[in-house]
Amino acid sequence: MTITAVPVINDGSLMVRGKVVLTGVPPNVVVSTLSNGSAFIGATSAYPSSRHVFSLGILEGFKFSSLFRFKLWWMIPRVGKSGSEIPMETQMLLLEAKEESALEDEISSEPTNENTFYILFLPVLDGMFRASLEGSRENELRFCVESGDDKVQTSQAMESLFVNSGDNPFELIRDSIKILEKNKGTFSHIENKKEGGCSPKFLIIDDGWQDTVNEFRKEGEPLVEGTQYVYMWHALAGYWGGVLPSSETMGKYNPKIAFPIQSPGNTGNLRDIAMDSLEKYGVGLVDPEKIFEFYNDLHSYLASCGADGVKVDVQNLLETLGSGYGGRVSITRRYQEALEQSVARNFRDNNLICCMSHNSDSIFSSKKSAVARASEDFMPREPTFQTLHIASVAFNSLLLGEIVVPDWDMFHSKHETAEFHGAARALGGCAVYVSDKPGNQDFRILKKLVLPDGSVLRARYAGRPTRDCLFEDPVMDGKRYNKSLRKTNQTLRFHSHSCSDNVLSFFLLQLITTTRIIYSLMKIWNLNKLSGVVGVFNCQGAGSWPLKHVAEDINFSGSTNSSISGHVRPIDVEFLEEITGESWNGDCAIYAFNSGSLSTLPQHGNLEVSLERLQCEIYTISPIKVFGDGQRVAPIGLLDMYNSGGAVESLSCREEFSGFTVTIKGRGVGRFGAYSSSKPKRCMVDQKEDEFTYNAEDGLLIVKLQGECGLKDIEFVY
């Protein structure tokens, strides 16, 4: 049998790369092949309807990672091993598949990627219909297509579910989004968007300003003193409940009271009190034909007052208001296009932040919007929400990070979890902002995030879980494992025909008595220009995912009083080869931010890390370059910043008659570090000799940068 990457249905089974993924596939399910081994999966029905739920077959025996909307506004992750665990409103499903010859060792501290590949299911927009995935108690995988308007019906959905496979899960998601961008034409990949969003000295004036007199400025003064950019908040429908239809001012936009209708997928998960109220009292909905005029009037007024952009909230509301307007996809797209056109017309750059926009209607209608909130709000008074926030943003960024810059939301610098949140945002590849009360900041935290000129050391991509975390639950897994489980099973199989019952009993007894519970650490990776960065977070024992029950036989609370151990490895950083060059031998210098320790490791080596609940550590992983007669150098960056390596711009070497000079271009102020296998003769900063320290035990070389935050030439002469 020829094995092909293209998904095919063979004898009632969906097969990908020769692997059976779904069994019992109904005859009404069809596969339409696309390029590069991808395809659309669709289905037909005997009757037209505005909503169909199609069975795709039975899903068993795969680890999966999914993103689903637990309530109307927001996604969170869910991991599992069978179709019955896949929630309603799932908008991304990633499977881990192993070749038949691969042996699985779930508890190995050194997992291998050999013989492992990944299968991605993405429910997308299909004409006027929007798709989602869900499981059933019988382990069925099903997909739902719906228009949100009883008058918009179909009897077939042929391009509603995209499927693709690949050896690297991050490349797989990226390439799949690019294929869909080209095929669908309804949205743009983040690489094709003009990024606006947030700039240094930036302020958002949030919900509530509409009822406040102008107390921010006097004539001729800036809107808010000390700021360079000010964004104003408004909802996609104007306000939470829309606009007031009886208002003379609003009359020109032809608003009407519309009553939201929620999808069974939303109400089947977690109902939202705000939607319950809106369903009862209605929403003042601006006529879609007039929505650009409404946005243009609002934005031109805000711009005339000195505003530089807008944060537009409550976006998913539109999916419930499609009845009579061509359905949820149609009305969302019309509002989204009008919003993006108005922002482009009235504000410099692409100064728009989207919020509460986690439905696929919005995600796959985003052509210009470049920044969107990636999780539910930071809630300072909810101690059980802190770890959920970190984990959900990282997992949600798997999908969102290919279409927008994920916005991690503000946080409080003076808070018991400030270090936890600050470190995560430093890895997020995003803007950083806080909502501290004036005079109630912790500058110790802020100075690790923000340079004196107001800029941040931003990483290149969206911060996402490391590959070995993709199919684990870092918040509440509590997996039962046995260290000798596989060895014991192999011994039993090998001796099953030759050993006595007593020997068999001995092995079974050993199997039972060594069982223990293992909890996962959350690891988030990103890439700088010359280094990688991995943040490790203990998110266990401080909160529980909505709609997920803790197994009765696992003492979940037991994780709260003990540390959790794991490993950090250079290979945790994806795409490291993008910054290393061909001559790299795989060795890295690894700097631990909190402990201040510096180590060197081969590419597949590892460091053990142990963290208490709500503790974190950040590791800068810098590939070592070899210069001259074997001198090894790796730039670390600003040692007192969470993302130290974000301060490094370039590394070069100049051969000289008496030796050679290594030049690092770096920015910012403070202690700047590098790994060096030997002590240099002298150090120059912008051609002026400067003092430095060198630790011969670990090779840490430190020079203190002073003055402005701009680029500096840091030269080490050997």
XYZ file of C-alpha atoms in Angstrom:
718
model
C 0.000 0.000 0.000
C 1.325 3.447 -0.946
C 1.467 5.774 2.057
C 0.516 9.357 1.225
C 0.310 12.466 3.388
C -2.992 13.416 1.761
C -5.985 12.509 3.984
C -8.105 9.784 2.392
C -11.135 7.713 3.346
C -10.427 4.009 2.874
C -12.869 1.256 3.885
C -14.738 3.555 6.244
C -11.584 4.937 7.899
C -9.987 8.361 7.590
C -6.275 7.814 7.050
C -3.432 10.330 7.231
C 0.108 9.275 6.289
C -0.993 5.656 6.447
C -2.320 6.050 9.985
C -5.976 5.337 10.775
C -7.275 8.473 12.478
C -11.045 7.951 12.425
C -12.985 4.702 12.123
C -16.622 4.215 11.186
C -16.638 7.248 8.888
C -20.204 7.676 7.543
C -20.733 7.483 3.755
C -21.906 11.119 3.565
C -18.441 12.380 4.606
C -16.165 13.415 1.735
C -12.552 14.586 1.366
C -11.487 17.283 -1.105
C -7.730 17.390 -1.621
C -5.767 20.665 -1.526
C -2.058 21.359 -1.933
C 0.864 20.000 0.096
C -1.009 17.096 1.626
C -3.891 19.127 3.086
C -7.593 18.722 2.429
C -11.088 19.849 3.294
C -13.449 17.387 4.946
C -17.125 17.953 4.295
C -20.470 16.218 4.496
C -23.884 16.184 2.871
C -27.393 15.956 4.277
C -30.692 14.799 2.811
C -32.357 18.057 3.849
C -31.392 21.743 4.048
C -31.052 23.447 7.419
C -29.404 26.478 9.035
C -27.569 24.126 11.410
C -26.157 20.636 10.882
C -24.158 18.345 13.137
C -22.283 15.711 11.116
C -20.503 12.664 12.527
C -16.976 12.133 11.204
C -16.334 8.767 12.856
C -14.728 7.420 16.024
C -11.586 9.066 17.442
C -9.566 6.961 19.879
C -5.953 6.331 20.786
C -4.470 9.774 20.129
C -3.292 12.454 22.508
C -4.977 15.691 21.541
C -4.691 19.369 22.337
C -7.681 21.570 21.584
C -8.883 25.146 21.876
C -12.558 25.657 22.608
C -14.853 28.477 23.664
C -15.958 27.704 27.182
C -18.263 30.698 26.955
C -19.269 33.083 24.189
C -16.274 35.417 24.446
C -13.202 33.323 25.220
C -11.226 30.186 24.334
C -9.287 27.940 26.703
C -7.296 24.735 26.057
C -8.331 21.157 26.727
C -6.139 18.069 26.368
C -7.246 14.451 26.305
C -7.018 11.060 24.620
C -10.449 10.280 23.159
C -13.281 11.832 21.211
C -15.530 11.949 24.265
C -13.223 14.551 25.870
C -13.489 17.073 23.018
C -15.769 19.929 24.129
C -18.440 21.685 22.145
C -17.252 24.824 20.347
C -13.789 23.413 19.668
C -12.046 25.684 17.152
C -8.704 23.887 16.848
C -7.798 20.232 17.313
C -4.210 18.972 17.183
C -3.447 15.240 17.377
C -0.130 13.623 18.218
C 0.376 10.553 16.034
C 3.130 7.968 16.276
C 4.297 5.588 13.595
C 3.522 1.955 14.295
C 7.178 1.224 15.123
C 7.466 3.974 17.714
C 7.566 2.991 21.385
C 5.861 5.482 23.663
C 7.439 6.397 26.984
C 5.223 9.004 28.574
C 7.375 9.520 31.628
C 10.785 9.874 29.995
C 12.569 13.086 30.884
C 14.113 13.019 27.417
C 11.207 12.658 24.980
C 12.013 11.973 21.367
C 10.355 13.430 18.291
C 11.360 10.458 16.153
C 8.439 8.716 14.425
C 6.039 11.362 15.701
C 3.910 13.549 13.469
C 0.940 15.823 14.049
C -2.510 16.095 12.526
C -4.370 19.408 12.580
C -8.141 19.843 12.280
C -9.313 23.440 11.811
C -13.058 24.145 11.501
C -13.331 27.237 9.328
C -15.821 29.469 7.496
C -17.610 27.932 4.527
C -19.545 30.588 2.637
C -22.169 31.929 5.025
C -21.619 29.068 7.475
C -19.222 28.704 10.375
C -17.958 25.344 11.671
C -16.876 23.962 15.042
C -15.922 20.540 16.414
C -17.296 18.509 19.316
C -17.108 15.003 20.712
C -19.742 12.554 21.915
C -19.922 10.005 24.722
C -19.370 7.300 22.117
C -16.018 8.896 21.115
C -17.453 10.288 17.920
C -15.782 13.344 16.438
C -18.472 15.600 15.029
C -18.484 18.906 13.236
C -21.233 21.465 13.422
C -21.987 24.026 10.711
C -24.408 26.880 11.354
C -25.445 30.150 9.744
C -27.230 31.827 12.662
C -30.165 32.727 10.406
C -33.076 30.344 9.798
C -33.417 31.695 6.261
C -29.820 30.829 5.352
C -29.825 27.068 4.829
C -27.758 24.411 3.103
C -27.739 20.646 2.633
C -23.993 20.340 2.251
C -20.830 21.703 3.855
C -17.942 20.742 1.620
C -15.172 23.091 2.823
C -15.928 23.461 6.513
C -13.161 21.393 8.093
C -9.515 21.770 7.090
C -7.077 18.935 7.843
C -3.306 18.837 7.431
C -0.325 16.964 8.874
C 3.351 17.636 9.531
C 6.407 16.721 11.576
C 6.651 20.068 13.401
C 3.424 21.215 15.110
C 4.313 24.915 14.936
C 5.230 24.795 11.258
C 2.078 22.756 10.652
C -0.195 25.414 12.160
C 1.659 28.263 10.441
C 1.616 26.605 7.018
C -2.034 25.609 7.390
C -3.099 29.175 8.179
C -1.199 30.378 5.094
C -2.898 27.756 2.913
C -6.291 28.835 4.252
C -5.441 32.517 3.783
C -4.801 31.871 0.106
C -7.718 29.487 -0.367
C -10.411 31.387 1.543
C -9.341 34.999 1.001
C -11.326 36.218 4.037
C -8.437 36.936 6.426
C -4.696 37.631 6.460
C -1.771 35.909 8.147
C 0.029 38.104 10.685
C 3.044 38.388 8.349
C 0.846 40.203 5.834
C -0.567 42.759 8.247
C 0.693 46.211 9.117
C 1.262 46.022 12.824
C -0.039 48.833 14.999
C -1.346 48.133 18.441
C 0.830 49.602 21.177
C 3.796 51.966 21.383
C 5.955 53.301 24.249
C 4.181 55.604 26.733
C 0.819 54.219 25.753
C -2.521 54.564 27.573
C -5.928 52.953 27.103
C -8.919 54.873 28.462
C -11.261 51.970 29.113
C -15.003 51.503 29.431
C -16.726 54.375 31.239
C -15.342 57.453 29.489
C -18.612 57.919 27.609
C -20.293 59.025 30.853
C -17.452 61.289 32.020
C -16.838 64.961 31.364
C -13.541 65.833 29.704
C -11.291 65.956 32.725
C -8.211 64.782 30.896
C -6.999 67.974 29.241
C -7.304 71.700 28.873
C -7.309 73.476 25.520
C -3.925 73.122 23.827
C -2.607 70.450 26.206
C -2.039 66.782 25.343
C -4.923 64.410 26.080
C -3.077 62.848 29.011
C 0.183 64.398 30.170
C 3.262 62.193 29.856
C 1.787 59.882 27.221
C 2.564 59.631 23.525
C -0.349 57.413 22.463
C -3.899 57.231 23.796
C -6.492 54.649 22.739
C -10.192 54.914 23.551
C -12.469 51.963 24.316
C -15.741 51.177 22.593
C -17.735 48.035 21.837
C -18.168 46.669 18.316
C -21.894 47.472 18.554
C -21.104 50.879 20.100
C -21.612 49.911 23.721
C -22.378 46.644 25.547
C -26.047 46.843 24.610
C -25.503 48.695 21.343
C -26.885 52.191 20.789
C -30.135 53.877 21.821
C -32.624 53.596 18.921
C -34.767 56.454 20.281
C -31.841 58.897 20.220
C -32.136 61.638 17.581
C -28.362 61.576 17.145
C -28.406 57.839 16.465
C -31.343 58.046 14.047
C -29.103 58.554 11.016
C -27.694 55.043 11.515
C -31.141 53.388 11.425
C -30.703 51.382 14.678
C -33.240 48.759 15.731
C -33.697 46.571 18.774
C -32.473 43.065 17.951
C -32.675 40.096 20.288
C -29.603 37.841 20.415
C -29.958 34.156 19.597
C -27.142 32.023 20.971
C -25.867 28.882 19.339
C -26.554 25.596 21.192
C -22.776 25.220 21.317
C -22.477 28.313 23.498
C -25.336 27.489 25.817
C -24.115 23.882 26.004
C -20.901 25.020 27.693
C -21.042 27.985 30.088
C -23.780 30.603 29.928
C -22.819 34.249 30.398
C -24.876 36.571 32.600
C -24.324 39.499 30.237
C -25.834 37.529 27.359
C -28.761 36.421 29.492
C -29.570 40.097 30.070
C -29.145 41.054 26.420
C -31.365 38.179 25.299
C -34.097 39.556 27.560
C -33.815 43.279 26.798
C -32.282 43.303 23.318
C -29.440 45.179 21.626
C -29.639 48.514 19.825
C -28.141 47.358 16.533
C -26.844 49.805 13.937
C -27.998 48.919 10.421
C -25.108 47.029 8.746
C -25.594 49.310 5.742
C -24.791 52.279 8.012
C -22.090 50.784 10.208
C -19.126 52.354 8.384
C -20.745 55.773 8.706
C -21.225 55.156 12.442
C -17.591 54.096 12.978
C -16.270 56.917 10.814
C -18.205 59.550 12.780
C -17.105 58.071 16.116
C -13.450 57.659 15.153
C -13.121 61.060 13.496
C -14.499 62.656 16.677
C -12.062 60.695 18.873
C -9.162 61.579 16.572
C -10.106 65.273 16.772
C -9.877 64.983 20.562
C -6.319 63.667 20.316
C -6.942 59.910 20.445
C -4.505 57.769 18.447
C -6.498 54.553 18.155
C -9.213 52.356 19.630
C -9.671 49.171 21.595
C -12.864 47.533 20.305
C -14.522 45.130 22.726
C -17.505 42.743 22.938
C -16.960 41.589 19.351
C -18.438 38.110 19.583
C -21.858 39.636 20.296
C -22.350 39.964 16.533
C -22.580 36.191 16.021
C -25.862 36.188 17.960
C -27.424 38.990 15.866
C -27.231 37.510 12.361
C -30.901 36.571 12.048
C -32.410 38.679 9.263
C -28.983 39.944 8.155
C -27.699 36.932 6.237
C -26.366 35.084 9.279
C -23.543 35.340 11.776
C -20.667 35.179 9.285
C -22.199 37.829 7.056
C -22.910 40.401 9.770
C -19.567 39.832 11.496
C -17.674 40.337 8.245
C -19.566 43.524 7.379
C -18.903 45.047 10.789
C -15.255 43.916 10.755
C -14.576 45.363 7.319
C -16.222 48.685 8.255
C -14.220 48.852 11.482
C -10.893 48.221 9.748
C -11.672 50.763 7.018
C -12.588 53.445 9.543
C -9.481 52.828 11.665
C -7.287 53.081 8.551
C -8.993 56.325 7.561
C -8.955 58.100 10.920
C -5.851 56.918 12.791
C -2.202 56.766 11.925
C -0.961 53.229 11.377
C -3.121 50.230 12.209
C -4.037 51.405 15.703
C -6.675 48.859 16.672
C -6.867 46.299 19.471
C -9.652 43.719 19.216
C -11.157 42.121 22.317
C -13.684 39.421 23.173
C -13.246 38.190 19.604
C -12.398 34.494 19.963
C -15.034 33.118 17.625
C -13.888 31.812 14.269
C -16.301 34.257 12.598
C -14.003 37.074 13.734
C -10.690 35.203 13.546
C -11.173 34.222 9.905
C -12.577 37.649 8.930
C -9.551 39.567 10.196
C -7.827 41.112 7.180
C -6.145 44.117 8.810
C -6.670 43.812 12.578
C -3.220 42.963 13.906
C -3.669 42.809 17.703
C -6.281 40.910 19.729
C -6.734 39.889 23.345
C -5.702 36.278 23.816
C -7.573 35.399 27.014
C -10.151 36.402 29.542
C -9.321 39.447 31.669
C -6.584 39.576 34.267
C -8.613 39.524 37.494
C -6.504 40.706 40.458
C -9.083 39.728 43.081
C -9.482 36.145 41.821
C -6.539 34.090 43.153
C -7.674 30.930 41.331
C -7.604 32.652 37.915
C -3.917 33.617 37.796
C -2.477 30.345 36.507
C -5.394 29.855 34.100
C -4.583 33.227 32.549
C -0.959 32.313 31.820
C -1.735 28.853 30.452
C -4.715 29.909 28.333
C -2.853 32.762 26.605
C 0.088 30.488 25.757
C -2.143 27.739 24.314
C -4.530 30.156 22.559
C -1.507 31.735 20.878
C -1.000 28.506 18.919
C -3.886 29.621 16.699
C -4.243 33.333 17.380
C -0.516 33.988 17.045
C -0.631 33.127 13.343
C -3.297 35.770 12.641
C -2.766 38.528 15.240
C -0.276 39.620 17.872
C -1.766 38.069 21.038
C -2.504 40.677 23.705
C -1.883 39.299 27.217
C -4.004 42.043 28.878
C -2.826 44.404 31.589
C -1.720 43.264 35.032
C -0.849 44.857 38.385
C 2.841 45.307 39.107
C 2.047 45.421 42.825
C 0.322 42.077 43.268
C 1.207 38.727 44.821
C 1.474 37.222 41.307
C 3.159 40.211 39.640
C 6.440 38.357 39.031
C 4.505 35.447 37.509
C 2.549 37.687 35.127
C 5.445 39.996 34.320
C 7.741 37.129 33.356
C 5.053 35.608 31.116
C 4.469 38.876 29.279
C 8.187 39.261 28.684
C 8.003 35.992 26.701
C 4.756 36.789 24.915
C 6.088 38.763 21.943
C 3.497 41.374 22.838
C 2.997 44.846 24.266
C 3.246 45.203 28.044
C 0.909 47.395 30.034
C -0.320 47.659 33.588
C -3.398 49.095 35.306
C -1.719 50.184 38.545
C -3.268 52.923 40.599
C -1.014 56.019 40.509
C 1.535 55.738 43.292
C 0.868 52.022 43.755
C 3.463 50.484 41.435
C 6.270 48.038 42.052
C 9.122 49.479 40.002
C 11.235 46.459 40.851
C 8.949 44.439 38.539
C 8.481 47.148 35.912
C 12.220 47.716 35.470
C 12.616 44.063 34.491
C 10.118 44.602 31.669
C 10.537 48.152 30.427
C 13.650 50.148 29.516
C 13.998 53.770 30.682
C 12.881 55.026 27.240
C 9.568 53.149 27.587
C 10.381 50.362 25.116
C 10.306 46.640 25.844
C 12.612 43.805 24.786
C 10.044 42.111 22.626
C 10.604 38.589 21.301
C 9.974 37.704 17.657
C 6.931 35.445 17.835
C 3.909 34.770 19.990
C 4.924 32.917 23.160
C 3.617 29.342 22.920
C 3.934 26.082 24.881
C 7.053 24.028 24.204
C 6.515 20.904 22.145
C 6.666 18.569 25.154
C 3.904 20.597 26.864
C 1.424 20.639 23.986
C -0.509 17.563 25.107
C -0.192 18.044 28.877
C -2.381 20.047 31.242
C -0.084 22.414 33.175
C -2.895 23.562 35.460
C -4.491 20.377 36.768
C -3.200 17.200 35.175
C -1.971 15.032 38.096
C -1.051 12.098 35.863
C -0.589 8.696 37.471
C 2.707 7.225 36.248
C 5.034 4.409 37.186
C 8.744 4.837 36.578
C 9.259 1.166 35.764
C 5.936 0.628 33.994
C 7.295 -0.004 30.482
C 10.222 -2.131 31.647
C 7.888 -4.269 33.725
C 5.453 -4.768 30.856
C 8.256 -5.734 28.477
C 9.601 -8.249 31.007
C 6.170 -9.808 31.406
C 5.696 -10.125 27.661
C 9.190 -11.586 27.167
C 8.908 -14.235 29.894
C 5.200 -15.015 29.612
C 5.835 -18.578 28.380
C 8.780 -19.446 30.605
C 8.358 -18.002 34.095
C 6.346 -19.235 37.040
C 3.199 -17.664 38.465
C 5.259 -16.518 41.464
C 7.584 -14.499 39.219
C 4.617 -12.935 37.458
C 3.113 -11.964 40.816
C 6.380 -10.309 41.864
C 6.399 -8.098 38.804
C 2.758 -7.107 39.229
C 3.352 -6.223 42.883
C 6.263 -4.002 41.874
C 4.027 -2.315 39.297
C 1.452 -1.365 41.909
C 3.725 -0.173 44.693
C 5.804 2.244 42.571
C 2.884 4.167 41.086
C 3.023 7.907 41.772
C 1.397 11.134 40.604
C 3.332 13.472 38.330
C 2.367 17.095 37.624
C 3.431 19.080 34.580
C 5.244 22.392 34.506
C 4.184 25.036 31.984
C 6.997 25.896 29.569
C 6.695 28.772 27.087
C 9.255 29.384 24.307
C 10.135 32.277 22.061
C 12.960 33.482 19.863
C 15.044 36.665 19.822
C 17.433 37.786 17.097
C 20.366 35.766 18.435
C 18.955 33.618 21.243
C 15.983 31.645 22.415
C 14.083 32.082 25.646
C 12.101 29.562 27.709
C 9.945 30.473 30.687
C 9.030 27.741 33.159
C 5.958 28.232 35.373
C 4.411 26.143 38.134
C 0.713 26.616 37.383
C -0.464 23.568 39.359
C -2.697 23.631 42.407
C -3.876 27.247 42.228
C -6.996 26.956 40.068
C -9.234 24.689 37.988
C -10.320 24.929 34.375
C -14.004 25.729 33.812
C -16.054 22.693 32.788
C -13.335 20.243 33.786
C -13.737 17.892 36.716
C -10.808 16.593 38.738
C -10.541 12.807 38.692
C -11.739 11.357 41.994
C -8.661 9.162 42.456
C -6.182 12.039 42.161
C -5.377 14.190 45.162
C -5.137 17.425 43.177
C -4.629 19.602 46.244
C -1.506 17.641 47.086
C 0.459 19.577 44.485
C -0.008 22.896 46.228
C 2.508 22.366 49.018
C 5.391 20.737 47.165
C 7.691 21.728 44.340
C 7.383 20.299 40.838
C 10.414 19.285 38.833
C 11.032 19.219 35.117
C 13.696 19.853 32.507
C 14.739 22.710 30.244
C 16.554 21.925 26.997
C 17.939 23.954 24.105
C 15.630 21.991 21.779
C 12.655 23.471 23.674
C 13.214 26.540 21.470
C 11.724 25.945 18.034
C 13.392 27.356 14.901
C 16.686 27.930 16.718
C 18.425 27.068 13.449
C 17.036 30.329 12.001
C 19.559 32.292 14.065
C 22.540 29.936 14.373
C 24.057 29.607 10.913
C 25.384 26.435 9.322
C 28.587 26.161 11.380
C 26.844 25.836 14.759
C 27.747 22.591 16.556
C 24.679 22.596 18.836
C 26.282 23.922 22.040
C 24.434 26.627 23.981
C 24.999 28.933 26.929
C 21.978 28.957 29.253
C 21.421 31.827 31.673
C 18.811 31.450 34.453
C 17.331 34.870 35.246
C 16.285 34.430 38.889
C 19.213 32.324 40.072
C 21.770 34.199 37.944
C 23.478 30.914 37.030
C 25.179 30.277 33.687
C 25.638 26.798 32.198
C 26.643 25.300 28.878
C 24.801 22.407 27.278
C 24.718 20.467 24.023
C 21.565 20.894 21.961
C 19.932 17.737 23.357
C 21.173 18.205 26.934
C 18.923 19.313 29.767
C 18.869 21.185 33.051
C 16.606 20.160 35.908
C 14.327 22.848 37.324
C 12.183 22.660 40.474
C 9.580 25.310 41.262
C 7.085 25.938 44.045
C 3.499 26.862 43.218
C 3.268 30.231 41.401
C 7.030 30.366 40.977
C 8.772 30.777 37.626
C 12.215 30.873 36.050
C 13.322 32.280 32.697
C 16.173 30.794 30.695
C 18.009 32.638 27.938
C 19.371 30.006 25.546
C 22.157 31.428 23.397
C 23.902 29.342 20.699
C 27.681 29.399 21.165
C 29.803 30.730 18.309
C 33.439 29.689 17.855
C 35.931 32.360 16.777
C 39.665 32.624 16.208
C 41.617 29.693 17.582
C 38.636 28.142 19.380
C 37.315 31.016 21.483
C 33.668 30.290 22.383
C 31.284 33.246 22.779
C 27.515 33.540 23.291
C 25.767 36.877 23.964
C 23.252 36.786 26.831
C 22.001 40.387 26.941
C 20.699 42.572 29.756
C 20.974 40.356 32.809
C 18.414 42.282 34.874
C 15.649 42.109 32.253
C 13.307 39.118 32.066
C 13.952 38.670 28.337
C 17.689 39.332 28.511
C 18.379 38.238 24.936
C 15.953 40.774 23.504
C 18.681 43.383 23.998
C 21.082 41.694 21.544
C 20.979 42.850 17.923
C 24.023 41.255 16.284
C 27.299 39.388 16.820
C 30.411 39.573 14.652
C 34.163 38.944 14.768
C 37.043 40.905 13.287
C 40.414 39.195 12.787
C 43.461 41.329 13.667
C 47.245 40.868 13.540
C 47.545 40.406 17.301
C 44.287 38.477 17.835
C 40.633 39.171 17.148
C 37.742 41.345 18.386
C 34.216 40.100 19.021
C 31.562 42.813 18.630
C 28.075 42.559 20.114
C 25.524 45.205 19.216
C 23.220 45.647 22.194
C 20.700 48.154 23.458
C 19.447 49.384 26.803
C 21.212 50.176 30.048
C 22.388 48.045 32.958
C 24.422 44.856 33.336
C 25.087 43.318 29.920
C 26.334 39.731 29.924
C 27.920 37.203 27.608
C 29.431 33.757 27.889
C 33.136 33.566 27.052
C 35.352 30.505 27.324
C 38.298 32.711 28.305
C 38.877 36.190 29.667
C 39.284 38.944 27.042
C 42.178 41.383 27.201
C 39.943 44.427 27.334
C 36.412 45.705 26.638
C 35.330 48.711 24.572
C 31.840 50.304 24.544
C 31.323 52.643 21.579
C 35.106 52.750 21.077
C 35.809 53.776 24.677
C 37.548 51.338 26.981
C 35.281 50.179 29.796
C 35.561 48.038 32.898
C 34.267 44.484 32.929
C 34.147 41.453 35.215
C 34.814 37.835 34.291
C 33.976 34.672 36.226
C 36.368 31.913 35.175
C 34.189 29.197 36.774
C 31.148 29.671 34.528
C 32.484 32.030 31.848
C 30.115 34.921 32.650
C 31.418 38.195 31.249
C 29.670 41.389 32.445
C 29.963 45.037 31.377
C 27.684 47.809 32.624
C 25.986 49.851 29.895
C 25.177 53.468 30.719
C 23.680 56.524 29.029
C 20.907 56.336 26.438
C 18.993 53.157 25.537
C 20.025 53.141 21.881
C 22.310 50.633 20.161
C 25.861 50.334 21.432
C 28.926 48.538 20.056
C 30.293 46.277 22.806
C 33.721 44.979 21.814
C 35.744 42.267 23.539
C 39.364 42.103 22.473
C 41.116 38.711 22.620
